[in-house]
Structure formats: structure tokens, C-alpha cells
Amino acid sequence: MRKVLVVLVVAVLVVSAALFAASCGGNVDVPGTVWANKEVCEYGIYNSDNLPVGALIIVTERLSAGEQTLNATGAKVNITSSSARGTRVTMKASDLDGNVWLESESILNGFTPAASYRKVSKDGENYTVTATYDGKNYRYRLNDGEEKKIRVKSGFIDNELLYTVVRCYTIESAYSSEFTVVDPVAGTKEKITAATFGEGDYQDPVEVISSGEEAETKHSLSFTRLSFTRSDSPVGASMYADYTKIDGLKVLGEGSTGLYSVRIPVQIVENDLVYKLVSVQCE
């Protein structure tokens, strides 16, 4: 795994870096959307000495059916899913001086990535990747270079969205799924297994703001832990993500539909970096 998790964040990063696609299979059920109309999560980023080194903000928004625009590039996306419809996920990671490490934006059509943008500037790595999916091929462009494509099966997941999409499955008990991760720069593939690994309580304070309500500070949130591990040798170190249990935290969004956010990632552990949830707000 790479040293820096510049997504979440929200992302499974493998040896070389540009953009990855993933297809999944395993012991899974039919997914369902588990976020409010708009969810904003803020994380503190800490090193292995538990010292703060930066911050990450992830915004997840529901999109209606029809034409939508990837704001970063202007790419048009037609949302055709009648059940899950669409989702926009934006991420921004920066250091304590405000220098931006990562900016990304992705759109899901149902649970399939449709278009994405990613800009990274960290530890000597500087690149921009844009990508679209046409139903058969994942088309991407690195640093405004020539467009390339990788043939992918339906149901794949862009790495920017892996931690988001697993929220939609019943992960609380014996969940296991295998993701094929493709690196279009190196032209290689590897399998990542996501599996229920345990449970615990997240003790750091979290500011929780439901729509139209005053902020409330939570001090103990029960979670389910998932591990993300290479399926084949060399396995290397696993990553971990801790999600609030389905009945442990419900953050209400705006509107008569009463949409809640649940299974919120409270902590991500990847190599020498830890992402800790500071606040979650739903609209």
C-alpha cells in the first residue's frame, strides 16, 4: 500500500499511483444508499506518533436522475439508476498550513462510477487524473496526456469511492468481498479483500449536527471494523476502516423524506497515517 491515503479516504491506493478501478464479488447482499441528501465529514489526519499533520473533508451528496455535471471538469453524466439514482463525492485533504494534498470529485450512477477527477500534490508526487466510464471501458487521462482506456466489467469501483460504497452493505456480521484493483499506469491488477475484522468504541469527541438541530457532541460511538488486505502474496500491511454501527448513530438530513446518514466512517488506519472523525453534519 502507498504511504499516503489521499482520499479516504476514502481510497485504496496501491504501489504506483494514478487512478484505479475495482470490481467486486464475494459474500455480499444488495446495497442500499445510507447517506442523507448531503453529508459533510471532517477528519483530523495524524501520524504514527499521534501528532496532527492535516485535515480531510469529505462531502457526499445525493443526485437526482437525469443529466449531472462533474464540476471539476464539466463532464456530463446521465444518471439512469431508478433506485439509488446518483451520488457526488468530493474530497479535500490539506496540511496544517493549508497546503492542499488532494482534491477529488466523483459521480456515481447508482453504484457504478461514471466520472471522476483527482489532483494530488504530496511528497514530490504531482499529477492530475480525469476519468469516465462508458459502460465497457474506463477511459482516463493523466496530466492532460493522451486518453487511455481499460476494459472493465460492470460493478467495478473507482478507488476514490471504495470506503464510501462498502457502507451500503451489511458489514456488521461476517461481511467479505474481493475487489480487483487495476493500475492503468503500470498495467497491473491485484485483488483486495475487504472483510469484517471486529468491533469497538470510538472514544474521541465527535460533533454531530442533524438538519435544523443544535450541535451535539458524542463521546462514545460503537463501530464495526473492516480490514482491507491484498488477497495474494506479498500481502503486506492491512488497512482498517471503522464504521458506526447501523443503530449506533443516525444523523438526520433535511426534507420530509427523513433521510439519515448511517455507517459513518469514524476512523481510517493506513500505514503511518490515521484519519479521525471530528464532525459530521447532514442537510
Coordinates of C-alpha atoms in Angstrom, one line a residue:
M1 CA 0.0 0.0 0.0
R2 CA 1.1 3.5 -0.6
K3 CA 2.2 5.7 2.3
V4 CA -0.5 8.3 2.0
L5 CA -4.2 7.6 1.9
V6 CA -5.2 10.6 -0.1
V7 CA -8.8 10.0 -0.4
L8 CA -10.4 8.4 2.1
V9 CA -10.3 8.3 2.3
V10 CA -11.7 7.5 1.3
A11 CA -9.3 5.2 -1.3
V12 CA -7.4 2.0 -1.7
L13 CA -4.0 3.1 -3.1
V14 CA -1.6 0.5 -4.4
V15 CA 2.0 0.5 -5.4
S16 CA 2.1 3.0 -8.2
A17 CA -0.3 5.7 -8.4
A18 CA -2.6 7.3 -10.7
L19 CA -6.1 6.0 -10.8
F20 CA -7.6 2.6 -10.1
A21 CA -10.8 0.8 -10.9
A22 CA -12.2 -2.1 -8.9
S23 CA -14.7 -4.8 -9.4
C24 CA -16.2 -6.7 -6.5
G25 CA -17.5 -10.1 -5.6
G26 CA -18.0 -12.3 -2.5
N27 CA -20.3 -12.7 0.4
V28 CA -22.4 -9.6 -0.2
D29 CA -26.0 -8.5 -0.3
V30 CA -27.8 -5.9 -2.4
P31 CA -26.6 -2.5 -1.4
G32 CA -28.7 0.4 -0.4
T33 CA -27.8 4.1 -0.1
V34 CA -27.0 5.1 3.6
W35 CA -26.4 8.8 3.5
A36 CA -28.6 11.9 3.7
N37 CA -29.2 14.3 0.9
K38 CA -25.9 16.0 1.9
E39 CA -23.3 14.7 4.4
V40 CA -20.2 16.6 5.4
C41 CA -17.5 14.7 7.4
E42 CA -14.4 16.4 8.7
Y43 CA -11.3 14.4 9.8
G44 CA -8.1 15.2 11.5
I45 CA -5.1 13.4 10.0
Y46 CA -2.5 12.1 12.5
N47 CA 1.0 10.5 12.0
S48 CA 2.3 7.4 13.8
D49 CA 3.2 9.5 16.9
N50 CA -0.4 10.6 17.1
L51 CA 0.6 14.2 16.1
P52 CA -1.8 16.2 13.9
V53 CA -0.5 16.7 10.3
G54 CA -3.6 17.8 8.4
A55 CA -7.3 17.7 7.8
L56 CA -9.6 16.0 5.4
I57 CA -13.2 17.0 4.4
I58 CA -15.5 14.6 2.5
V59 CA -18.8 15.8 1.1
T60 CA -21.3 13.1 0.0
E61 CA -24.5 14.3 -1.9
R62 CA -27.4 12.5 -3.4
L63 CA -28.1 13.4 -7.1
S64 CA -31.4 13.2 -8.9
A65 CA -31.9 11.2 -12.1
G66 CA -31.0 13.0 -15.4
E67 CA -28.0 14.9 -16.6
Q68 CA -25.5 15.9 -14.0
T69 CA -22.1 17.7 -14.3
L70 CA -18.8 16.8 -12.8
N71 CA -17.9 20.3 -11.6
A72 CA -14.1 19.9 -11.8
T73 CA -14.1 19.1 -15.5
G74 CA -17.5 20.0 -16.9
A75 CA -18.0 16.3 -18.0
K76 CA -21.7 15.4 -18.4
V77 CA -23.1 12.4 -16.7
N78 CA -26.5 10.8 -17.3
I79 CA -27.9 9.4 -14.1
T80 CA -30.1 6.5 -15.1
S81 CA -30.4 4.4 -11.9
S82 CA -34.1 4.3 -10.8
S83 CA -33.3 3.1 -7.3
A84 CA -30.1 4.6 -5.9
R85 CA -30.0 7.4 -8.5
G86 CA -26.7 9.2 -8.2
T87 CA -24.1 10.4 -5.7
R88 CA -21.4 13.1 -5.8
V89 CA -18.4 12.6 -3.5
T90 CA -15.8 15.4 -3.1
M91 CA -12.7 15.3 -1.0
K92 CA -10.1 17.8 0.0
A93 CA -7.0 17.0 2.1
S94 CA -4.5 19.6 3.3
D95 CA -1.7 20.0 5.8
L96 CA -1.7 22.3 8.9
D97 CA -0.5 25.2 6.8
G98 CA -3.4 24.9 4.4
N99 CA -1.4 23.4 1.5
V100 CA -3.7 21.1 -0.4
W101 CA -2.5 17.5 -0.9
L102 CA -5.6 16.2 -2.6
E103 CA -8.7 17.4 -4.4
S104 CA -11.1 15.0 -5.9
E105 CA -14.6 14.7 -7.2
S106 CA -16.5 11.6 -8.3
I107 CA -20.0 10.8 -9.5
L108 CA -21.8 7.5 -9.1
N109 CA -24.6 6.4 -11.4
G110 CA -26.3 4.0 -8.9
F111 CA -23.3 2.3 -7.5
T112 CA -21.2 2.5 -10.7
P113 CA -18.5 5.2 -11.1
A114 CA -19.4 7.4 -14.1
A115 CA -16.9 10.3 -14.0
S116 CA -14.0 11.4 -11.7
Y117 CA -11.3 14.0 -11.2
R118 CA -8.3 13.8 -8.9
K119 CA -5.4 16.2 -8.3
V120 CA -2.5 15.1 -6.0
S121 CA 0.4 17.2 -4.7
K122 CA 2.2 15.5 -1.9
D123 CA 5.8 14.4 -1.1
G124 CA 7.0 15.0 -4.7
E125 CA 4.0 13.4 -6.3
N126 CA 2.2 15.9 -8.6
Y127 CA -0.4 14.6 -11.0
T128 CA -4.0 15.1 -12.2
V129 CA -6.2 12.3 -13.5
T130 CA -9.6 12.6 -15.1
A131 CA -11.8 9.6 -16.0
T132 CA -15.1 8.5 -17.4
Y133 CA -16.8 5.1 -17.7
D134 CA -18.8 4.3 -20.9
G135 CA -20.3 1.0 -19.9
K136 CA -17.4 -1.1 -21.1
N137 CA -14.2 0.9 -20.8
Y138 CA -12.7 3.0 -18.1
R139 CA -11.3 6.0 -20.0
Y140 CA -8.7 8.1 -18.3
R141 CA -6.2 10.9 -19.0
L142 CA -3.1 11.6 -16.9
N143 CA -1.8 15.2 -16.7
D144 CA -3.7 16.2 -19.9
G145 CA -1.9 13.5 -21.8
E146 CA -3.3 11.0 -24.3
E147 CA -6.6 9.4 -23.4
K148 CA -6.2 5.7 -22.5
K149 CA -8.7 3.0 -21.6
I150 CA -9.0 -0.2 -19.6
R151 CA -11.8 -2.6 -20.3
V152 CA -13.7 -3.3 -17.1
K153 CA -16.6 -5.4 -16.0
S154 CA -19.8 -3.8 -14.7
G155 CA -19.9 -3.3 -11.0
F156 CA -16.3 -2.1 -10.6
I157 CA -15.5 0.7 -8.1
D158 CA -13.2 3.7 -8.6
N159 CA -10.7 3.7 -5.7
E160 CA -11.9 7.1 -4.6
L161 CA -15.2 5.5 -3.7
L162 CA -14.4 2.2 -2.1
Y163 CA -14.7 3.3 1.5
T164 CA -18.0 5.0 0.6
V165 CA -19.6 2.1 -1.3
V166 CA -18.8 -0.6 1.4
R167 CA -21.0 1.5 3.7
C168 CA -24.0 0.3 1.7
Y169 CA -23.6 -3.4 2.5
T170 CA -24.4 -5.2 5.8
I171 CA -20.9 -5.2 7.2
E172 CA -21.8 -5.8 10.8
S173 CA -21.5 -9.6 10.6
A174 CA -19.3 -11.8 8.5
Y175 CA -19.0 -9.4 5.5
S176 CA -16.4 -10.3 2.9
S177 CA -15.8 -9.1 -0.6
E178 CA -13.0 -9.2 -3.0
F179 CA -12.1 -6.2 -5.2
T180 CA -9.9 -6.4 -8.3
V181 CA -7.8 -3.2 -8.4
V182 CA -6.3 -2.1 -11.7
D183 CA -3.4 0.4 -12.1
P184 CA -3.7 1.8 -15.6
V185 CA -0.3 3.4 -15.4
A186 CA 1.6 0.1 -14.7
G187 CA -1.0 -2.0 -16.4
T188 CA -1.3 -4.4 -13.5
K189 CA -4.1 -5.9 -11.4
E190 CA -4.3 -7.1 -7.8
K191 CA -7.1 -8.3 -5.6
I192 CA -8.0 -6.6 -2.3
T193 CA -10.2 -8.4 0.2
A194 CA -12.5 -6.3 2.4
A195 CA -13.8 -8.2 5.5
T196 CA -15.4 -7.7 8.9
F197 CA -12.5 -7.7 11.3
G198 CA -14.0 -6.8 14.7
E199 CA -15.7 -4.1 16.6
G200 CA -15.0 -1.5 19.2
D201 CA -15.8 2.0 20.6
Y202 CA -14.6 5.3 19.1
Q203 CA -13.8 7.5 22.1
D204 CA -12.7 10.8 20.5
P205 CA -15.3 13.5 20.7
V206 CA -17.4 13.9 17.5
E207 CA -19.6 17.0 16.8
V208 CA -22.9 15.7 15.3
I209 CA -25.2 18.2 13.6
S210 CA -28.6 16.9 12.2
S211 CA -30.5 19.2 9.9
G212 CA -32.2 22.1 11.8
E213 CA -30.8 21.0 15.2
E214 CA -28.1 22.2 17.6
A215 CA -24.7 20.6 17.5
E216 CA -24.3 17.6 19.9
T217 CA -21.0 16.1 21.0
K218 CA -20.8 12.3 21.1
H219 CA -18.0 10.7 23.2
S220 CA -18.5 7.0 22.6
L221 CA -19.6 5.5 19.3
S222 CA -19.7 1.8 18.7
F223 CA -18.2 0.7 15.4
T224 CA -17.6 -2.3 13.1
R225 CA -14.1 -2.6 11.8
L226 CA -13.3 -3.7 8.2
S227 CA -9.8 -4.8 7.1
F228 CA -8.6 -4.2 3.5
T229 CA -5.9 -6.7 2.6
R230 CA -4.1 -7.9 -0.5
S231 CA -5.5 -11.3 -1.4
D232 CA -2.2 -12.6 -2.9
S233 CA 1.4 -12.6 -1.7
P234 CA 3.1 -10.3 -0.8
V235 CA 0.1 -9.5 1.4
G236 CA 1.7 -6.5 3.2
A237 CA 0.1 -4.5 5.9
S238 CA -3.7 -4.3 6.1
M239 CA -5.7 -1.0 6.2
Y240 CA -8.6 -0.6 8.5
A241 CA -11.8 1.4 8.5
D242 CA -14.2 1.8 11.4
Y243 CA -17.9 2.4 10.7
T244 CA -20.5 3.4 13.2
K245 CA -23.0 0.5 13.7
I246 CA -26.3 0.8 11.8
D247 CA -28.2 1.6 15.0
G248 CA -25.3 3.4 16.8
L249 CA -25.6 6.8 15.1
K250 CA -28.2 8.2 12.8
V251 CA -27.7 11.8 11.6
L252 CA -30.9 13.2 10.1
G253 CA -30.9 15.2 6.9
E254 CA -33.3 17.8 5.6
G255 CA -36.6 17.2 4.0
S256 CA -39.8 15.4 4.5
T257 CA -38.2 12.1 3.4
G258 CA -36.3 12.0 6.7
L259 CA -33.1 10.6 5.1
Y260 CA -30.4 9.6 7.6
S261 CA -26.7 9.0 7.4
V262 CA -25.5 5.8 9.0
R263 CA -22.4 3.6 8.9
I264 CA -20.3 6.7 9.1
P265 CA -16.5 6.1 8.9
V266 CA -15.1 7.3 12.2
Q267 CA -11.5 6.2 11.7
I268 CA -9.2 5.0 8.9
V269 CA -5.8 3.5 9.7
E270 CA -3.4 3.2 6.8
N271 CA 0.3 2.6 7.3
D272 CA 1.6 5.5 9.4
L273 CA -1.4 7.8 8.9
V274 CA -4.7 7.8 10.9
Y275 CA -7.8 9.7 9.9
K276 CA -10.1 10.5 12.9
L277 CA -13.6 11.9 12.5
V278 CA -14.0 15.3 14.1
S279 CA -17.5 16.2 12.9
V280 CA -20.4 15.1 10.8
Q281 CA -23.2 17.3 9.5
C282 CA -26.2 16.4 7.4
E283 CA -28.6 18.5 5.4

